[in-house]
Amino acid sequence: MAFALCAFAQDLDDTWHYPSFIEPDEAPNSLLILPEAPLPNDAVFAYDYSQYLWGKTQRKTPRGEQAFQDAILDVDHILANFSPCMGVVMSRSTTPEMAHLLLGILASEHYATRDAKHQYNRIRPFELFEETSLTPDDEVFLRGNGSYPSGHTCYGWAVALVLTEINPARQNEILKYGYEYGQSRVICGVHFQSDVDAGRVMGAALVARLHTDADFLARFEKAKKEFERISRKEAVKVLR
């Protein structure tokens, strides 16, 4: 029993080597689904630029702090950041099944965005405009990593859709935060608005595909039951 629990915890710690629910060739293909990445002389780029300027105005505000926190892509922050909109405290220790579900989605996200990222290899805003992003420590590994579509956004929107299924009573709060999660990438200056918009498309496509996978469905049911147990406990506390 102790060995099994240790292995369980190690799986949760190993964010970047967590197994995907789907194989690479089973994921929705961003290169086949999305339009081509906008170029600087495209009409849509004018909107991208205006949104980049808007994002810069948000950085020294509470919204900018949220964007900074949203950029941290590990299970602890993911669970904590989605907790308020879910109405319960989620963490690796209190909601391990939820942690496993979200990590599996994260591992699957890469396959849904990689082909368009590699094909277009779109330069990121902070690189193009030769300015510092809100997350300068991340710039080393973001340089040369295609901006279109946004992987963070794909993941955040996918998580929001799945959590809405688990807790439909708070669908508006969850989806609002899922939307803001993507906009945080614009505020950080590491993605254009069109990257974020495309990320949401791929997030929805990914969730549709995951619902055909037996492993995902099994994890989903475990996480849903876990959430229901916690919700009942919280309700009892309120009544007392």
Coordinates of C-alpha atoms in Angstrom, one line a residue:
M1 CA 0.0 0.0 0.0
A2 CA 2.8 2.5 1.0
F3 CA 4.7 1.7 -2.2
A4 CA 1.6 2.3 -4.3
L5 CA 0.9 5.6 -2.7
C6 CA 4.5 6.7 -3.3
A7 CA 4.3 5.8 -6.9
F8 CA 1.0 7.7 -7.2
A9 CA 2.6 10.8 -5.8
Q10 CA 5.7 10.5 -8.0
D11 CA 3.4 10.3 -11.1
L12 CA 1.8 13.6 -10.0
D13 CA 5.2 15.3 -9.5
D14 CA 6.5 14.2 -12.9
T15 CA 4.5 16.8 -14.9
W16 CA 6.5 16.7 -18.1
H17 CA 6.6 12.9 -18.4
Y18 CA 3.0 12.2 -17.5
P19 CA 1.4 9.8 -20.1
S20 CA -1.0 11.2 -22.6
F21 CA -4.5 9.9 -23.0
I22 CA -4.1 9.6 -26.7
E23 CA -1.3 8.7 -29.2
P24 CA 0.2 11.4 -31.3
D25 CA -1.6 10.3 -34.5
E26 CA -4.9 10.2 -32.7
A27 CA -5.0 13.9 -31.7
P28 CA -6.8 16.5 -33.8
N29 CA -4.3 17.9 -36.3
S30 CA -3.9 21.7 -35.9
L31 CA -2.2 22.0 -39.2
L32 CA -5.2 20.5 -41.0
I33 CA -7.9 22.3 -38.9
L34 CA -6.7 25.8 -38.5
P35 CA -6.1 28.5 -41.1
E36 CA -2.6 29.6 -41.8
A37 CA -0.8 31.7 -39.2
P38 CA -1.3 35.4 -39.9
L39 CA 1.6 37.3 -41.3
P40 CA 2.6 40.9 -40.4
N41 CA 1.0 42.3 -43.6
D42 CA -2.3 40.5 -43.0
A43 CA -5.4 42.5 -41.9
V44 CA -5.8 40.3 -38.8
F45 CA -2.4 41.4 -37.6
A46 CA -3.6 44.9 -37.0
Y47 CA -5.9 43.4 -34.3
D48 CA -3.1 41.3 -33.0
Y49 CA -1.0 44.4 -32.6
S50 CA -3.8 46.4 -30.9
Q51 CA -4.3 43.5 -28.4
Y52 CA -0.6 43.4 -27.8
L53 CA -0.7 47.0 -26.8
W54 CA -3.7 46.4 -24.6
G55 CA -1.9 43.5 -22.9
K56 CA 1.0 45.8 -22.0
T57 CA -1.4 48.2 -20.2
Q58 CA -2.5 45.3 -17.9
R59 CA 0.8 44.1 -16.7
K60 CA 1.1 46.3 -13.6
T61 CA -2.4 45.6 -12.4
P62 CA -4.0 42.8 -10.5
R63 CA -5.0 41.3 -13.9
G64 CA -1.3 41.3 -14.8
E65 CA -0.5 39.4 -11.6
Q66 CA -3.1 36.8 -12.6
A67 CA -1.5 36.5 -16.0
F68 CA 1.9 35.9 -14.4
Q69 CA 0.4 33.2 -12.2
D70 CA -1.4 31.6 -15.2
A71 CA 1.9 31.2 -17.0
I72 CA 3.2 28.7 -14.4
L73 CA 2.3 25.4 -15.9
D74 CA 2.6 22.8 -13.1
V75 CA -0.2 20.8 -11.4
D76 CA 0.0 22.8 -8.2
H77 CA -0.7 26.1 -9.9
I78 CA -3.3 24.6 -12.3
L79 CA -5.3 23.2 -9.4
A80 CA -5.0 26.3 -7.3
N81 CA -5.9 28.7 -10.1
F82 CA -9.0 26.7 -11.1
S83 CA -10.1 26.2 -7.4
P84 CA -12.0 29.5 -6.9
C85 CA -14.2 29.0 -10.0
M86 CA -14.9 25.4 -9.0
G87 CA -15.9 26.4 -5.5
V88 CA -13.7 23.8 -3.8
V89 CA -10.0 23.7 -2.9
M90 CA -8.2 21.5 -5.3
S91 CA -4.6 20.2 -4.8
R92 CA -2.5 17.1 -5.3
S93 CA -3.2 16.0 -1.7
T94 CA -7.0 16.8 -1.5
T95 CA -8.0 16.0 -5.1
P96 CA -5.4 13.5 -6.5
E97 CA -7.9 12.1 -9.1
M98 CA -8.5 15.6 -10.4
A99 CA -4.7 16.2 -10.6
H100 CA -4.3 13.0 -12.7
L101 CA -7.1 14.1 -15.0
L102 CA -5.6 17.5 -15.6
L103 CA -2.1 16.2 -16.1
G104 CA -3.4 13.7 -18.7
I105 CA -5.1 16.5 -20.6
L106 CA -1.8 18.5 -20.4
A107 CA 0.2 15.7 -21.9
S108 CA -2.4 15.3 -24.6
E109 CA -2.5 19.0 -25.5
H110 CA 1.0 18.9 -27.0
Y111 CA -0.1 16.6 -29.8
A112 CA -3.1 18.8 -30.6
T113 CA -1.0 22.0 -31.2
R114 CA 2.5 20.7 -32.3
D115 CA 1.9 20.4 -36.1
A116 CA 0.9 24.0 -36.8
K117 CA 3.5 25.2 -34.4
H118 CA 6.2 23.4 -36.3
Q119 CA 4.9 24.3 -39.7
Y120 CA 4.5 28.0 -39.2
N121 CA 7.1 28.5 -36.5
R122 CA 5.5 31.9 -35.9
I123 CA 7.7 34.4 -34.0
R124 CA 6.4 35.5 -30.6
P125 CA 5.4 39.1 -29.8
F126 CA 8.2 39.8 -27.4
E127 CA 10.7 38.6 -30.1
L128 CA 9.1 40.4 -33.0
F129 CA 8.9 43.7 -31.1
E130 CA 12.2 43.1 -29.3
E131 CA 10.7 43.9 -25.9
T132 CA 10.6 42.1 -22.6
S133 CA 7.6 39.9 -21.8
L134 CA 5.9 39.7 -18.4
T135 CA 7.6 36.4 -17.9
P136 CA 11.3 37.0 -18.8
D137 CA 12.5 33.8 -17.2
D138 CA 10.4 31.8 -19.7
E139 CA 11.8 33.6 -22.8
V140 CA 14.8 31.3 -23.1
F141 CA 12.7 28.2 -24.0
L142 CA 10.0 30.2 -25.7
R143 CA 12.3 31.7 -28.3
G144 CA 12.1 29.6 -31.5
N145 CA 9.1 27.7 -30.1
G146 CA 6.2 28.5 -32.5
S147 CA 3.6 30.9 -31.2
Y148 CA 0.6 29.6 -33.3
P149 CA -1.5 28.2 -31.9
S150 CA -1.2 28.8 -28.1
G151 CA -0.6 25.6 -26.2
H152 CA -1.4 27.3 -22.9
T153 CA -4.7 28.4 -24.3
C154 CA -5.5 25.0 -25.8
Y155 CA -4.9 23.4 -22.4
G156 CA -6.7 26.1 -20.3
W157 CA -9.8 25.9 -22.5
A158 CA -9.8 22.1 -22.6
V159 CA -9.6 22.1 -18.8
A160 CA -12.4 24.6 -18.5
L161 CA -14.7 22.5 -20.7
V162 CA -14.0 19.3 -18.8
L163 CA -14.4 21.0 -15.4
T164 CA -17.7 22.4 -16.6
E165 CA -18.9 18.9 -17.2
I166 CA -17.8 17.9 -13.7
N167 CA -19.4 21.0 -12.1
P168 CA -22.1 22.4 -14.4
A169 CA -23.6 24.5 -11.6
R170 CA -20.6 26.8 -11.9
Q171 CA -20.2 26.6 -15.7
N172 CA -20.2 30.4 -16.1
E173 CA -17.4 31.0 -13.5
I174 CA -15.3 28.1 -14.9
L175 CA -15.7 29.1 -18.6
K176 CA -15.0 32.8 -17.7
Y177 CA -11.7 31.8 -16.1
G178 CA -10.9 29.4 -18.9
Y179 CA -11.3 32.3 -21.3
E180 CA -9.2 34.6 -19.2
Y181 CA -6.5 31.9 -18.9
G182 CA -5.9 32.3 -22.7
Q183 CA -6.0 36.1 -22.6
S184 CA -3.3 36.0 -20.0
R185 CA -0.9 34.9 -22.8
V186 CA -1.6 38.1 -24.6
I187 CA -1.0 40.2 -21.4
C188 CA 2.3 38.3 -20.9
G189 CA 3.3 39.3 -24.5
V190 CA 4.2 35.7 -25.4
H191 CA 1.3 35.1 -27.8
F192 CA -0.7 37.1 -30.3
Q193 CA -4.5 37.2 -30.0
S194 CA -4.9 35.1 -33.1
D195 CA -2.6 32.4 -31.4
V196 CA -5.0 32.4 -28.4
D197 CA -8.1 32.3 -30.6
A198 CA -6.7 29.3 -32.4
G199 CA -5.7 27.7 -29.1
R200 CA -9.3 27.7 -28.0
V201 CA -10.4 26.0 -31.2
M202 CA -7.8 23.2 -30.6
G203 CA -8.8 22.9 -27.0
A204 CA -12.4 22.2 -27.9
A205 CA -11.3 19.8 -30.6
L206 CA -9.1 18.0 -28.1
V207 CA -11.9 17.6 -25.6
A208 CA -14.2 16.1 -28.3
R209 CA -11.5 13.6 -29.1
L210 CA -10.7 12.7 -25.5
H211 CA -14.4 11.8 -25.0
T212 CA -13.8 8.8 -27.3
D213 CA -10.9 7.5 -25.2
A214 CA -11.6 4.9 -22.6
D215 CA -8.7 5.9 -20.3
F216 CA -9.8 9.5 -20.3
L217 CA -13.4 8.6 -19.5
A218 CA -12.3 6.4 -16.6
R219 CA -10.2 9.2 -15.2
F220 CA -13.0 11.6 -15.7
E221 CA -15.5 9.5 -13.7
K222 CA -13.0 9.1 -10.9
A223 CA -12.4 12.9 -10.8
K224 CA -16.2 13.6 -10.9
K225 CA -16.9 11.2 -8.0
E226 CA -14.0 12.8 -6.0
F227 CA -15.4 16.2 -6.6
E228 CA -18.9 15.1 -5.6
R229 CA -17.5 13.7 -2.3
I230 CA -15.7 16.9 -1.5
S231 CA -18.7 19.0 -2.4
R232 CA -20.9 17.0 0.0
K233 CA -18.3 17.5 2.8
E234 CA -18.3 21.2 2.2
A235 CA -22.1 21.4 2.2
V236 CA -22.1 19.6 5.6
K237 CA -19.6 22.1 7.0
V238 CA -21.9 25.0 5.9
L239 CA -24.9 23.4 7.5
R240 CA -23.1 23.0 10.7

